[in-house]
GROMACS .gro file of C-alpha atoms in nm:
model
  118
    1UNK     CA    1  -1.211   0.332  -1.612
    2UNK     CA    2  -0.955   0.353  -1.331
    3UNK     CA    3  -0.636   0.153  -1.292
    4UNK     CA    4  -0.381   0.162  -1.010
    5UNK     CA    5  -0.020   0.116  -1.115
    6UNK     CA    6   0.232   0.017  -0.849
    7UNK     CA    7   0.607   0.066  -0.851
    8UNK     CA    8   0.902   0.065  -0.614
    9UNK     CA    9   0.928  -0.299  -0.513
   10UNK     CA   10   1.253  -0.488  -0.525
   11UNK     CA   11   1.522  -0.672  -0.333
   12UNK     CA   12   1.679  -0.515  -0.026
   13UNK     CA   13   1.890  -0.635   0.265
   14UNK     CA   14   1.754  -0.640   0.618
   15UNK     CA   15   1.766  -0.291   0.766
   16UNK     CA   16   1.727  -0.124   0.429
   17UNK     CA   17   1.449   0.092   0.289
   18UNK     CA   18   1.208   0.099  -0.004
   19UNK     CA   19   0.931   0.335  -0.110
   20UNK     CA   20   0.627   0.196  -0.287
   21UNK     CA   21   0.409   0.415  -0.507
   22UNK     CA   22   0.057   0.357  -0.633
   23UNK     CA   23  -0.070   0.596  -0.900
   24UNK     CA   24  -0.410   0.610  -1.064
   25UNK     CA   25  -0.434   0.610  -1.442
   26UNK     CA   26  -0.732   0.683  -1.663
   27UNK     CA   27  -1.033   0.892  -1.570
   28UNK     CA   28  -1.038   0.951  -1.197
   29UNK     CA   29  -1.304   1.197  -1.091
   30UNK     CA   30  -1.446   0.991  -0.804
   31UNK     CA   31  -1.434   1.101  -0.443
   32UNK     CA   32  -1.195   0.881  -0.243
   33UNK     CA   33  -1.268   0.779   0.114
   34UNK     CA   34  -0.942   0.594   0.178
   35UNK     CA   35  -0.636   0.440   0.015
   36UNK     CA   36  -0.404   0.179   0.155
   37UNK     CA   37  -0.181  -0.123   0.125
   38UNK     CA   38  -0.221  -0.496   0.178
   39UNK     CA   39   0.050  -0.758   0.162
   40UNK     CA   40   0.049  -1.133   0.111
   41UNK     CA   41   0.337  -1.370   0.174
   42UNK     CA   42   0.344  -1.732   0.052
   43UNK     CA   43   0.135  -1.954   0.277
   44UNK     CA   44  -0.009  -1.661   0.471
   45UNK     CA   45  -0.337  -1.470   0.467
   46UNK     CA   46  -0.354  -1.130   0.308
   47UNK     CA   47  -0.279  -0.865   0.570
   48UNK     CA   48  -0.388  -0.503   0.582
   49UNK     CA   49  -0.067  -0.305   0.635
   50UNK     CA   50  -0.163   0.062   0.634
   51UNK     CA   51  -0.449   0.295   0.549
   52UNK     CA   52  -0.480   0.669   0.494
   53UNK     CA   53  -0.817   0.845   0.484
   54UNK     CA   54  -0.920   1.142   0.273
   55UNK     CA   55  -0.877   1.359   0.582
   56UNK     CA   56  -0.520   1.241   0.636
   57UNK     CA   57  -0.574   1.000   0.921
   58UNK     CA   58  -0.353   0.691   0.919
   59UNK     CA   59  -0.358   0.342   1.066
   60UNK     CA   60  -0.094   0.068   1.070
   61UNK     CA   61  -0.074  -0.296   1.161
   62UNK     CA   62   0.129  -0.341   1.477
   63UNK     CA   63   0.422  -0.518   1.314
   64UNK     CA   64   0.510  -0.220   1.093
   65UNK     CA   65   0.423   0.070   1.321
   66UNK     CA   66   0.724   0.296   1.367
   67UNK     CA   67   0.895   0.157   1.057
   68UNK     CA   68   0.646   0.222   0.773
   69UNK     CA   69   0.481   0.551   0.679
   70UNK     CA   70   0.181   0.583   0.450
   71UNK     CA   71   0.112   0.911   0.273
   72UNK     CA   72  -0.091   1.037  -0.020
   73UNK     CA   73  -0.100   1.316  -0.273
   74UNK     CA   74  -0.468   1.390  -0.327
   75UNK     CA   75  -0.403   1.606  -0.634
   76UNK     CA   76  -0.220   1.320  -0.804
   77UNK     CA   77  -0.443   1.045  -0.661
   78UNK     CA   78  -0.128   0.866  -0.550
   79UNK     CA   79  -0.051   0.676  -0.231
   80UNK     CA   80   0.297   0.593  -0.102
   81UNK     CA   81   0.439   0.348   0.147
   82UNK     CA   82   0.780   0.438   0.287
   83UNK     CA   83   0.931   0.125   0.439
   84UNK     CA   84   1.233   0.162   0.667
   85UNK     CA   85   1.423  -0.088   0.883
   86UNK     CA   86   1.296  -0.370   0.667
   87UNK     CA   87   1.292  -0.722   0.806
   88UNK     CA   88   1.282  -1.059   0.627
   89UNK     CA   89   0.927  -1.106   0.756
   90UNK     CA   90   0.823  -0.804   0.548
   91UNK     CA   91   0.882  -1.011   0.234
   92UNK     CA   92   0.554  -1.027   0.043
   93UNK     CA   93   0.363  -0.904  -0.257
   94UNK     CA   94   0.222  -0.561  -0.173
   95UNK     CA   95  -0.111  -0.445  -0.318
   96UNK     CA   96  -0.256  -0.095  -0.303
   97UNK     CA   97  -0.628  -0.025  -0.300
   98UNK     CA   98  -0.880   0.259  -0.319
   99UNK     CA   99  -1.209   0.290  -0.130
  100UNK     CA  100  -1.463   0.517  -0.296
  101UNK     CA  101  -1.680   0.453   0.008
  102UNK     CA  102  -1.607   0.295   0.345
  103UNK     CA  103  -1.457  -0.056   0.309
  104UNK     CA  104  -1.561  -0.098  -0.055
  105UNK     CA  105  -1.213  -0.178  -0.197
  106UNK     CA  106  -1.317  -0.058  -0.541
  107UNK     CA  107  -0.978  -0.060  -0.715
  108UNK     CA  108  -0.663  -0.266  -0.675
  109UNK     CA  109  -0.306  -0.239  -0.791
  110UNK     CA  110  -0.136  -0.522  -0.975
  111UNK     CA  111   0.098  -0.605  -0.688
  112UNK     CA  112   0.468  -0.540  -0.642
  113UNK     CA  113   0.717  -0.786  -0.494
  114UNK     CA  114   0.921  -0.683  -0.190
  115UNK     CA  115   1.197  -0.922  -0.090
  116UNK     CA  116   1.411  -0.863   0.219
  117UNK     CA  117   1.718  -1.081   0.252
  118UNK     CA  118   1.869  -1.182   0.585
   0.00000   0.00000   0.00000
């Protein structure tokens, strides 16, 4: 049984930074294809923010490119999202996920609130 535990959310002023972490707990001996982050703001659709593959390749949605950095520690089965130059429009609940295979979204974090004040 695998659980993903998120941390690092909070309240920050525009222009500030936060780092989100997503760590696996429980037995975790499954090969991972990709890990990443979604976000969902009130009244908006869930948006894929960033993805990192097992080989280290990354992808970002256009609105965060150059400001956010996704990384992972394969040994710890942990994914991070470093968020710099935060904007009020980044305010959302952020959810991490794990793909055991391509696009399967097998595991999800509980969500962590990020609020950016203007």
